[in-house]
Coordinates of C-alpha atoms in Angstrom, one line a residue:
Chain A
M1 CA 40.8 -36.3 10.9
R2 CA 37.5 -36.2 9.1
I3 CA 36.1 -33.1 7.5
P4 CA 32.3 -33.1 7.5
P5 CA 30.7 -33.5 4.0
K6 CA 29.2 -30.1 4.2
Y7 CA 32.7 -28.6 4.3
T8 CA 34.3 -30.9 1.7
Q9 CA 31.5 -29.8 -0.6
M10 CA 32.3 -26.1 0.0
I11 CA 36.0 -26.7 -0.4
A12 CA 35.5 -28.6 -3.7
V13 CA 33.3 -25.7 -5.1
A14 CA 35.9 -23.2 -4.0
V15 CA 38.8 -25.1 -5.6
L16 CA 37.0 -25.8 -8.9
A17 CA 35.7 -22.2 -9.1
G18 CA 39.2 -21.0 -8.3
A19 CA 40.8 -23.1 -11.1
T20 CA 38.2 -21.8 -13.6
L21 CA 38.8 -18.2 -12.5
A22 CA 42.6 -18.5 -12.7
T23 CA 42.4 -19.9 -16.2
L24 CA 40.0 -17.2 -17.3
A25 CA 42.1 -14.5 -15.7
V26 CA 45.3 -15.6 -17.5
L27 CA 43.5 -15.7 -20.8
L28 CA 41.9 -12.3 -20.3
F29 CA 45.2 -10.8 -19.2
I30 CA 47.0 -12.0 -22.3
I31 CA 44.2 -10.8 -24.7
G32 CA 43.9 -7.5 -22.8
Y33 CA 47.7 -6.9 -22.8
V34 CA 48.1 -7.6 -26.5
L35 CA 45.0 -5.5 -27.4
N36 CA 46.1 -2.7 -25.2
K37 CA 49.6 -2.5 -26.7
G38 CA 48.5 -3.4 -30.3
L39 CA 45.2 -1.6 -30.9
P40 CA 46.6 2.0 -31.0
V41 CA 48.5 1.2 -34.2
V42 CA 45.6 -0.6 -35.9
S43 CA 43.8 1.5 -38.4
F44 CA 42.2 1.0 -41.8
Q45 CA 45.6 2.2 -43.2
F46 CA 47.5 -0.4 -41.1
L47 CA 45.2 -3.2 -42.3
F48 CA 45.1 -2.4 -46.0
S49 CA 48.5 -0.9 -47.0
N50 CA 51.8 -2.6 -47.8
P51 CA 54.6 -2.8 -45.3
E52 CA 57.5 -0.5 -45.8
D53 CA 61.1 -0.8 -44.7
M54 CA 60.7 -4.5 -43.7
G55 CA 57.7 -3.7 -41.6
R56 CA 59.1 -0.8 -39.6
A57 CA 56.5 1.3 -41.3
G58 CA 53.4 0.8 -43.4
G59 CA 50.7 -1.8 -42.9
I60 CA 50.3 -5.6 -42.9
F61 CA 48.0 -6.2 -45.9
P62 CA 50.1 -9.0 -47.6
T63 CA 50.4 -10.9 -44.3
L64 CA 46.6 -10.6 -43.7
V65 CA 46.1 -12.2 -47.2
G66 CA 48.7 -14.9 -46.3
S67 CA 46.9 -15.7 -43.1
V68 CA 43.7 -16.2 -45.0
L69 CA 45.0 -18.1 -48.0
L70 CA 47.4 -20.5 -46.2
P71 CA 44.8 -21.9 -43.7
L72 CA 42.2 -22.1 -46.4
L73 CA 44.5 -24.1 -48.6
A74 CA 45.5 -26.4 -45.8
I75 CA 41.8 -27.0 -44.8
A76 CA 40.8 -27.5 -48.5
I77 CA 43.4 -30.3 -48.6
A78 CA 43.0 -31.7 -45.1
M79 CA 39.3 -31.7 -44.7
P80 CA 38.3 -34.1 -47.5
L81 CA 41.2 -36.4 -46.6
G82 CA 40.5 -36.3 -42.9
V83 CA 36.7 -36.7 -43.0
G84 CA 37.1 -39.4 -45.7
T85 CA 39.5 -41.3 -43.4
A86 CA 37.2 -40.9 -40.5
V87 CA 34.2 -42.2 -42.5
Y88 CA 36.2 -45.1 -43.7
L89 CA 37.5 -46.0 -40.2
T90 CA 34.0 -45.8 -38.6
E91 CA 31.5 -46.8 -41.3
Y92 CA 33.4 -49.1 -43.7
T93 CA 35.7 -51.2 -41.5
R94 CA 35.1 -53.3 -38.5
E95 CA 37.4 -52.8 -35.5
T96 CA 40.5 -54.8 -36.4
R97 CA 44.3 -54.7 -35.6
A98 CA 44.8 -52.6 -38.8
T99 CA 42.3 -49.9 -37.7
K100 CA 44.0 -49.8 -34.3
V101 CA 47.4 -49.3 -35.9
I102 CA 46.0 -46.5 -38.1
R103 CA 44.5 -44.8 -35.1
F104 CA 47.7 -45.2 -33.1
G105 CA 49.6 -43.7 -36.0
T106 CA 47.3 -40.7 -36.2
D107 CA 47.7 -40.1 -32.5
C108 CA 51.5 -40.2 -32.8
L109 CA 51.3 -37.8 -35.7
A110 CA 49.2 -35.4 -33.5
G111 CA 52.0 -35.3 -30.9
I112 CA 54.9 -34.4 -33.2
P113 CA 56.2 -30.8 -32.8
S114 CA 55.4 -28.5 -35.7
I115 CA 59.0 -27.8 -36.4
I116 CA 59.4 -31.4 -37.5
F117 CA 56.6 -31.0 -39.9
G118 CA 58.3 -27.8 -41.1
L119 CA 61.6 -29.7 -41.8
F120 CA 59.7 -32.5 -43.5
G121 CA 57.8 -30.0 -45.7
F122 CA 61.0 -28.1 -46.5
I123 CA 62.9 -31.3 -47.5
F124 CA 59.9 -32.9 -49.3
F125 CA 57.8 -30.1 -50.9
V126 CA 60.2 -27.2 -51.1
V127 CA 63.4 -29.1 -52.2
M128 CA 62.5 -32.5 -53.6
L129 CA 59.3 -31.6 -55.4
Q130 CA 60.7 -28.2 -56.2
F131 CA 57.6 -26.3 -55.1
G132 CA 60.0 -23.8 -53.5
W133 CA 59.0 -21.6 -50.6
S134 CA 55.4 -21.2 -51.6
L135 CA 51.8 -21.1 -50.5
L136 CA 51.5 -24.7 -51.9
S137 CA 54.4 -26.1 -49.9
G138 CA 53.1 -24.3 -46.8
G139 CA 49.5 -25.4 -47.4
L140 CA 50.5 -29.1 -47.9
T141 CA 52.7 -29.1 -44.8
L142 CA 50.0 -27.5 -42.6
A143 CA 47.5 -29.9 -44.0
I144 CA 49.6 -32.9 -42.9
M145 CA 50.1 -31.2 -39.5
I146 CA 46.3 -30.8 -38.8
L147 CA 45.2 -34.0 -40.4
P148 CA 45.3 -36.1 -37.2
T149 CA 43.2 -33.5 -35.3
I150 CA 40.6 -33.5 -38.1
I151 CA 40.6 -37.3 -38.3
R152 CA 40.1 -37.8 -34.6
T153 CA 37.5 -35.1 -34.0
S154 CA 35.5 -36.3 -37.1
E155 CA 35.7 -39.9 -35.9
E156 CA 34.4 -39.0 -32.5
A157 CA 31.6 -36.9 -34.1
I158 CA 30.6 -39.7 -36.4
R159 CA 30.6 -42.3 -33.6
A160 CA 28.3 -40.0 -31.6
V161 CA 25.6 -40.2 -34.3
P162 CA 23.0 -42.7 -32.8
H163 CA 23.2 -46.2 -34.3
S164 CA 19.4 -46.2 -34.6
Y165 CA 19.6 -43.4 -37.3
R166 CA 21.8 -45.7 -39.4
E167 CA 19.4 -48.7 -38.9
V168 CA 16.4 -46.5 -39.9
S169 CA 18.2 -45.3 -43.0
F170 CA 19.2 -48.9 -44.0
S171 CA 15.7 -50.1 -43.4
L172 CA 14.4 -47.5 -45.8
G173 CA 16.5 -48.9 -48.6
A174 CA 19.5 -46.7 -48.3
T175 CA 23.0 -47.9 -49.3
R176 CA 25.8 -47.3 -46.9
W177 CA 27.1 -44.4 -48.9
E178 CA 23.6 -42.8 -49.0
T179 CA 23.3 -43.3 -45.2
V180 CA 26.7 -41.6 -44.7
M181 CA 25.8 -38.7 -46.9
K182 CA 22.2 -38.1 -45.7
V183 CA 22.2 -39.1 -42.1
V184 CA 25.7 -39.6 -40.7
L185 CA 27.6 -36.6 -41.9
P186 CA 24.9 -34.0 -41.5
N187 CA 24.5 -35.1 -37.9
A188 CA 28.2 -35.3 -37.3
L189 CA 28.8 -31.9 -38.8
P190 CA 28.9 -29.8 -35.6
G191 CA 31.7 -32.0 -34.3
I192 CA 33.5 -32.0 -37.6
V193 CA 33.3 -28.2 -37.8
T194 CA 34.8 -28.0 -34.3
G195 CA 37.8 -30.1 -35.5
V196 CA 38.2 -28.0 -38.6
M197 CA 38.1 -24.8 -36.5
L198 CA 40.8 -26.2 -34.2
G199 CA 42.8 -26.9 -37.4
I200 CA 42.3 -23.4 -38.7
G201 CA 43.3 -22.0 -35.4
R202 CA 46.5 -24.1 -35.4
C203 CA 47.3 -23.0 -39.0
I204 CA 46.8 -19.3 -38.3
S205 CA 49.0 -19.3 -35.2
E206 CA 51.7 -21.6 -36.6
T207 CA 55.1 -20.1 -37.2
A208 CA 57.8 -22.8 -37.3
A209 CA 56.3 -25.0 -39.9
V210 CA 55.4 -21.9 -42.0
I211 CA 58.7 -20.2 -42.1
F212 CA 60.4 -23.3 -43.5
T213 CA 57.8 -24.0 -46.2
A214 CA 56.0 -20.8 -47.2
G215 CA 58.9 -18.4 -46.6
L216 CA 59.0 -14.8 -45.6
A217 CA 58.1 -12.8 -48.7
L218 CA 56.3 -9.6 -47.9
R219 CA 54.7 -9.3 -51.3
L220 CA 51.2 -10.3 -52.3
P221 CA 51.3 -13.9 -53.7
R222 CA 50.2 -14.1 -57.3
S223 CA 49.9 -17.9 -57.5
V224 CA 50.2 -20.9 -55.2
F225 CA 53.9 -21.1 -56.2
D226 CA 54.7 -17.7 -54.7
S227 CA 56.1 -17.3 -51.2
T228 CA 53.9 -15.6 -48.6
R229 CA 54.2 -14.4 -45.0
T230 CA 51.4 -14.9 -42.4
M231 CA 50.6 -12.6 -39.6
A232 CA 52.0 -15.0 -37.0
V233 CA 55.3 -15.2 -38.9
H234 CA 55.3 -11.4 -39.4
F235 CA 54.8 -10.9 -35.7
Y236 CA 57.6 -13.3 -34.9
T237 CA 60.0 -11.6 -37.4
L238 CA 59.2 -8.1 -36.2
A239 CA 59.7 -9.0 -32.6
R240 CA 62.6 -11.4 -33.0
E241 CA 64.6 -9.1 -35.2
G242 CA 63.7 -6.1 -33.1
I243 CA 62.3 -4.3 -36.2
S244 CA 59.3 -2.7 -34.7
N245 CA 57.6 -3.6 -31.4
E246 CA 54.6 -1.4 -32.1
N247 CA 53.8 -3.0 -35.4
A248 CA 54.5 -6.5 -33.9
Y249 CA 51.8 -5.9 -31.3
G250 CA 49.5 -4.3 -33.9
T251 CA 49.8 -7.5 -35.9
A252 CA 49.2 -9.7 -32.9
A253 CA 46.1 -7.7 -32.0
V254 CA 44.7 -8.2 -35.6
L255 CA 45.6 -11.9 -35.3
I256 CA 43.7 -12.3 -32.1
I257 CA 40.6 -10.5 -33.4
A258 CA 40.7 -12.5 -36.6
V259 CA 40.7 -15.8 -34.7
L260 CA 37.9 -14.6 -32.5
L261 CA 35.8 -13.5 -35.5
T262 CA 36.4 -16.8 -37.3
N263 CA 35.3 -18.8 -34.3
L264 CA 32.2 -16.6 -33.7
A265 CA 31.2 -17.0 -37.4
A266 CA 31.7 -20.8 -37.3
Y267 CA 29.5 -21.1 -34.1
W268 CA 26.9 -18.9 -35.6
L269 CA 26.7 -21.0 -38.8
M270 CA 26.6 -24.2 -36.8
H271 CA 23.8 -23.0 -34.6
R272 CA 21.8 -22.0 -37.6
F273 CA 22.4 -25.4 -39.1
I274 CA 21.3 -27.3 -36.0
A275 CA 18.3 -25.0 -35.5
R276 CA 17.1 -25.6 -39.1
R277 CA 17.1 -29.4 -38.6
T278 CA 15.3 -29.5 -35.2
K279 CA 12.9 -26.6 -35.3
Chain B
M1 CA 2.5 -72.5 -50.5
S2 CA 1.1 -70.1 -53.1
D3 CA -0.4 -67.7 -50.6
A4 CA 2.8 -67.5 -48.5
K5 CA 4.6 -64.3 -49.0
I6 CA 7.6 -65.4 -47.0
V7 CA 8.7 -69.0 -46.4
V8 CA 11.1 -69.7 -43.6
R9 CA 12.8 -73.1 -43.5
R10 CA 15.0 -74.3 -40.6
L11 CA 16.3 -70.8 -39.8
G12 CA 19.1 -70.6 -37.3
V13 CA 20.7 -67.3 -36.3
F14 CA 23.9 -67.1 -34.4
F15 CA 25.6 -64.0 -32.9
G16 CA 29.2 -65.2 -32.3
Q17 CA 28.8 -68.5 -30.3
A18 CA 25.3 -67.7 -29.1
Q19 CA 22.3 -69.1 -31.0
S20 CA 19.4 -66.7 -31.0
L21 CA 17.0 -68.6 -33.2
R22 CA 16.6 -72.4 -33.2
W23 CA 15.6 -73.8 -36.5
V24 CA 12.4 -71.8 -37.1
T25 CA 10.2 -73.1 -39.9
M26 CA 7.0 -71.3 -40.8
D27 CA 5.1 -69.5 -43.6
V28 CA 4.1 -65.8 -43.5
P29 CA 0.8 -65.6 -45.4
R30 CA 0.2 -62.8 -47.9
N31 CA -2.2 -59.9 -47.0
R32 CA -2.6 -61.0 -43.4
I33 CA -1.3 -59.8 -40.1
L34 CA 1.0 -62.3 -38.4
G35 CA 1.4 -61.5 -34.7
I36 CA 4.6 -62.8 -33.0
I37 CA 4.4 -63.1 -29.2
G38 CA 6.7 -64.4 -26.6
P39 CA 8.7 -63.1 -23.6
S40 CA 11.8 -60.9 -23.9
G41 CA 14.8 -62.7 -25.3
S42 CA 12.7 -65.3 -27.1
G43 CA 14.1 -64.3 -30.5
K44 CA 11.1 -62.4 -31.8
T45 CA 13.1 -59.3 -32.8
T46 CA 16.0 -61.4 -34.2
F47 CA 13.4 -63.2 -36.4
L48 CA 12.0 -59.9 -37.6
R49 CA 15.4 -58.4 -38.3
T50 CA 16.4 -61.5 -40.3
L51 CA 13.6 -60.9 -42.7
N52 CA 15.0 -57.6 -44.0
R53 CA 18.6 -58.7 -43.2
L54 CA 19.2 -55.9 -40.7
N55 CA 21.1 -58.5 -38.6
D56 CA 23.8 -58.3 -41.3
L57 CA 24.9 -55.0 -39.6
S58 CA 26.0 -56.7 -36.4
P59 CA 29.4 -58.2 -36.5
D60 CA 29.8 -62.0 -36.2
T61 CA 26.3 -62.8 -37.4
H62 CA 25.9 -66.2 -38.9
I63 CA 22.7 -67.5 -40.5
E64 CA 21.7 -71.0 -41.5
G65 CA 18.6 -72.2 -43.2
E66 CA 16.5 -70.5 -45.8
V67 CA 14.3 -67.4 -46.0
L68 CA 12.3 -67.1 -49.3
L69 CA 10.6 -64.0 -50.4
D70 CA 8.2 -64.8 -53.2
G71 CA 10.2 -67.9 -53.7
Q72 CA 13.6 -66.2 -53.9
D73 CA 16.3 -66.9 -51.3
I74 CA 17.1 -63.5 -49.7
H75 CA 20.5 -64.7 -48.5
H76 CA 21.7 -65.8 -51.9
P77 CA 24.9 -63.9 -52.8
N78 CA 23.3 -62.4 -55.9
F79 CA 20.3 -61.1 -53.9
D80 CA 20.3 -57.3 -53.7
V81 CA 20.0 -56.4 -50.0
V82 CA 19.2 -52.7 -50.7
A83 CA 16.3 -53.8 -53.0
L84 CA 15.2 -56.3 -50.3
R85 CA 14.9 -53.5 -47.8
K86 CA 12.8 -51.4 -50.2
R87 CA 10.4 -54.3 -50.5
I88 CA 10.3 -55.1 -46.8
G89 CA 9.8 -52.0 -44.6
M90 CA 10.3 -51.9 -40.9
V91 CA 9.0 -49.9 -37.9
F92 CA 11.2 -50.1 -34.8
A93 CA 10.3 -50.4 -31.2
L94 CA 11.4 -46.9 -30.3
P95 CA 10.2 -44.1 -32.7
V96 CA 13.3 -42.7 -34.4
P97 CA 12.4 -39.8 -36.6
L98 CA 15.5 -38.7 -38.5
P99 CA 16.5 -35.1 -37.5
M100 CA 14.8 -33.5 -40.5
S101 CA 11.4 -32.2 -41.3
I102 CA 8.2 -34.3 -41.2
F103 CA 8.1 -34.0 -45.0
D104 CA 11.7 -35.1 -45.5
N105 CA 11.2 -38.0 -43.1
V106 CA 8.3 -39.3 -45.2
V107 CA 10.0 -39.0 -48.6
Y108 CA 13.4 -40.3 -47.4
G109 CA 13.0 -43.7 -48.9
A110 CA 11.1 -42.6 -52.0
R111 CA 13.8 -39.9 -52.7
L112 CA 16.5 -42.6 -52.6
A113 CA 14.4 -44.9 -54.8
G114 CA 14.3 -42.1 -57.4
V115 CA 10.7 -41.1 -57.1
K116 CA 10.2 -37.8 -59.0
R117 CA 9.9 -34.6 -57.0
D118 CA 6.4 -33.7 -58.4
K119 CA 5.0 -36.9 -56.9
W120 CA 6.3 -36.2 -53.4
D121 CA 3.4 -33.9 -52.1
E122 CA 0.8 -36.6 -53.0
L123 CA 3.0 -39.4 -51.6
V124 CA 3.4 -37.5 -48.3
E125 CA -0.3 -36.9 -47.9
R126 CA -1.3 -40.4 -48.8
S127 CA 1.3 -42.0 -46.4
L128 CA 0.4 -39.7 -43.5
R129 CA -3.3 -40.4 -44.0
A130 CA -2.7 -44.1 -44.1
A131 CA -0.8 -43.8 -40.7
F132 CA -3.6 -41.6 -39.3
L133 CA -1.3 -38.7 -38.8
W134 CA -2.2 -36.3 -41.6
D135 CA -4.8 -34.2 -39.8
E136 CA -2.5 -33.5 -36.9
V137 CA 0.5 -32.4 -39.0
K138 CA -0.8 -31.1 -42.3
D139 CA -0.1 -27.5 -41.3
R140 CA 3.4 -28.1 -40.2
L141 CA 5.0 -30.5 -42.6
H142 CA 8.2 -28.6 -42.7
T143 CA 8.9 -28.5 -39.0
S144 CA 11.2 -31.1 -37.5
G145 CA 9.8 -34.6 -37.0
M146 CA 11.6 -34.6 -33.6
R147 CA 9.1 -32.1 -32.2
L148 CA 6.2 -34.5 -32.4
S149 CA 4.9 -36.4 -29.4
G150 CA 6.0 -40.1 -29.0
G151 CA 2.7 -41.5 -30.5
Q152 CA 2.9 -39.1 -33.4
Q153 CA 6.5 -39.9 -34.0
Q154 CA 5.7 -43.6 -34.2
R155 CA 2.9 -42.9 -36.7
L156 CA 5.4 -40.8 -38.7
C157 CA 7.8 -43.8 -38.7
L158 CA 4.9 -45.9 -40.0
A159 CA 4.1 -43.3 -42.7
R160 CA 7.8 -43.2 -43.7
T161 CA 7.8 -47.0 -44.1
L162 CA 4.6 -46.9 -46.1
A163 CA 5.9 -44.2 -48.4
M164 CA 8.4 -46.7 -49.8
E165 CA 5.4 -48.7 -51.0
P166 CA 6.9 -51.9 -49.6
E167 CA 5.3 -55.3 -50.0
V168 CA 5.9 -56.4 -46.4
V169 CA 5.8 -54.2 -43.3
L170 CA 7.6 -55.5 -40.2
L171 CA 6.7 -53.9 -36.9
D172 CA 8.9 -54.4 -33.8
E173 CA 6.8 -53.7 -30.7
P174 CA 5.6 -50.5 -32.3
C175 CA 3.3 -49.6 -29.4
S176 CA 5.6 -50.4 -26.5
G177 CA 6.0 -46.8 -25.5
L178 CA 2.6 -45.4 -26.6
D179 CA -0.6 -44.4 -24.8
P180 CA -3.8 -46.4 -25.5
I181 CA -5.2 -43.8 -27.9
S182 CA -2.0 -43.8 -30.1
T183 CA -2.0 -47.6 -29.9
A184 CA -5.6 -47.7 -31.1
K185 CA -4.7 -45.5 -34.0
I186 CA -1.8 -47.7 -35.1
E187 CA -3.9 -50.8 -34.7
E188 CA -6.7 -49.3 -36.8
A189 CA -4.2 -48.4 -39.5
L190 CA -2.8 -51.9 -39.5
T191 CA -6.1 -53.6 -40.0
I192 CA -6.8 -51.4 -43.0
L193 CA -3.3 -51.8 -44.4
K194 CA -3.3 -55.5 -44.6
A195 CA -5.4 -55.4 -47.7
K196 CA -2.4 -54.0 -49.5
Y197 CA 0.5 -55.3 -47.5
T198 CA 1.8 -58.4 -45.7
I199 CA 2.3 -57.4 -42.0
V200 CA 4.4 -59.0 -39.3
L201 CA 3.8 -57.6 -35.9
V202 CA 6.1 -58.4 -33.0
T203 CA 4.4 -57.5 -29.7
N204 CA 5.0 -57.9 -26.0
N205 CA 1.3 -57.3 -25.5
T206 CA -0.6 -60.5 -26.0
K207 CA -3.9 -58.7 -26.0
Q208 CA -2.7 -56.7 -29.0
A209 CA -2.0 -59.8 -31.0
A210 CA -5.4 -61.1 -30.1
R211 CA -7.0 -57.9 -31.3
V212 CA -5.3 -57.4 -34.6
A213 CA -3.4 -60.5 -35.7
D214 CA -5.0 -63.0 -38.1
D215 CA -2.3 -65.6 -37.3
T216 CA -0.1 -65.8 -34.2
A217 CA 3.2 -67.4 -33.6
F218 CA 4.5 -68.0 -30.1
F219 CA 8.3 -67.8 -29.6
L220 CA 10.2 -69.1 -26.5
M221 CA 13.9 -69.2 -26.0
G222 CA 14.7 -69.0 -29.7
E223 CA 12.2 -71.6 -30.7
M224 CA 8.9 -71.2 -32.5
V225 CA 6.7 -73.2 -30.2
E226 CA 3.4 -72.9 -32.0
H227 CA 1.9 -71.1 -35.0
G228 CA -1.7 -70.9 -36.2
P229 CA -4.8 -68.8 -36.5
T230 CA -5.0 -66.3 -33.7
S231 CA -8.4 -67.7 -32.4
Q232 CA -6.9 -71.1 -32.1
I233 CA -3.7 -69.9 -30.3
F234 CA -5.7 -68.0 -27.8
T235 CA -8.4 -70.5 -27.1
V236 CA -7.2 -74.1 -27.8
P237 CA -3.4 -74.0 -28.1
R238 CA -1.8 -77.3 -28.7
D239 CA 1.3 -76.7 -26.6
K240 CA 1.0 -76.3 -22.8
R241 CA 3.7 -73.6 -22.8
T242 CA 1.6 -71.5 -25.2
N243 CA -1.4 -72.0 -23.0
D244 CA 0.6 -70.9 -19.9
Y245 CA 1.9 -67.8 -21.7
V246 CA -1.4 -66.5 -23.2
T247 CA -3.2 -67.1 -20.0
G248 CA -0.5 -65.1 -18.2
R249 CA 0.9 -67.8 -16.1
F250 CA 4.4 -66.9 -16.9
G251 CA 6.5 -64.5 -19.0

């Protein structure tokens, strides 16, 4: 039985559009559900006051701070390492067995469940190096967890910079380092930022690795050696222990909005950056 | 010998197993335009890219023979490649403005070479004038170089090369994608520039070589077949293959 091309075309469009709509619908449903249940408890008071009675009452201010500081620390550690590795792999080495092994290694690292990173962080940073449950242990653990993502996205972004740009730069008397700094990285930046945003997203939403390394303290951290709790962990604790469903959804709503706002800000910055260079 | 800016002796260039240049020997005279003609794949571009060692960037490149710039071997281990590329500028076949403003494109090399900021304005104007582009862009120096037309982009690339104040300018089919008016502007610029620079012009357009080159070399399948004053190459070539090529019988 042969279906005329006109109909296969129609069927293809219908299936593809259906898949897209289904995905969007699930996403919108989740966001809508959480916002619907969570937003009623969100207020200025909720955002900026301390939790009381383990989170049954009061606000989420310390966890908001934790959710900002922990990813920032992780990115501050992972970005230079990750982008540096990507630059080294793409610009300073030729494709050899060694670079293939490194690349395979990072791919494997990317596929490891986060709880394993959490256990590693607990054994290595918390216990062996005696950093304790702290921002530092959590930041280092999350940095290792997102490193493969940052390396691979940066590598792709750097490879996508036209080879002719590099030739022009070299022909104008630039060294390799000057070429990397003035031509390669600025042009790869949008791609690198995308990788970093993915990394931040993973850090913000991570629970398993964070509980084991940054702990559960509901106080404001005073230094990197203090334990902290992120919104994601707070949500998990409130819901898991049955402490307060209302506040759990309130926290989740804030978390979702925070992620959305970070992404919007990043895209806005990136567009401004690109526009400035091509206008 | 004394008036040769670049001396090439038995130059062989290999990419992996393939030999792209077969023992080329010739002098590039100072303050003249050397035109290099020949069909695609004849090694013209490889020859050009050997002169500023851009072939080094391709893996598996292997070079034999000698290239002397003012008597110094450019492939000597102690020879500074970055300094070499500052002395020998290059304009590529396709105009590639870097994604930055016209101004920043022109000062790119000078900035790296450590030219002081207060000299930049003057340098930009001088270079753009020399490339016959100044009048068209003087009011929008801080807009992106990528928004120029193809012909303007190529003149921007020429200006960018001139702003390094090199001694030699290599041009790799600089007019291949340009309209006749832009081509005329670039050719006019070149004939003025040769007073100051040594110019090597690779071209697929034999008429262009006849118009602007003082000397012409004919390349075929990696060999330099013939080299001499342009008038001689185009009227009384010694080699039959040269004659066939310039009269359009093949290639």
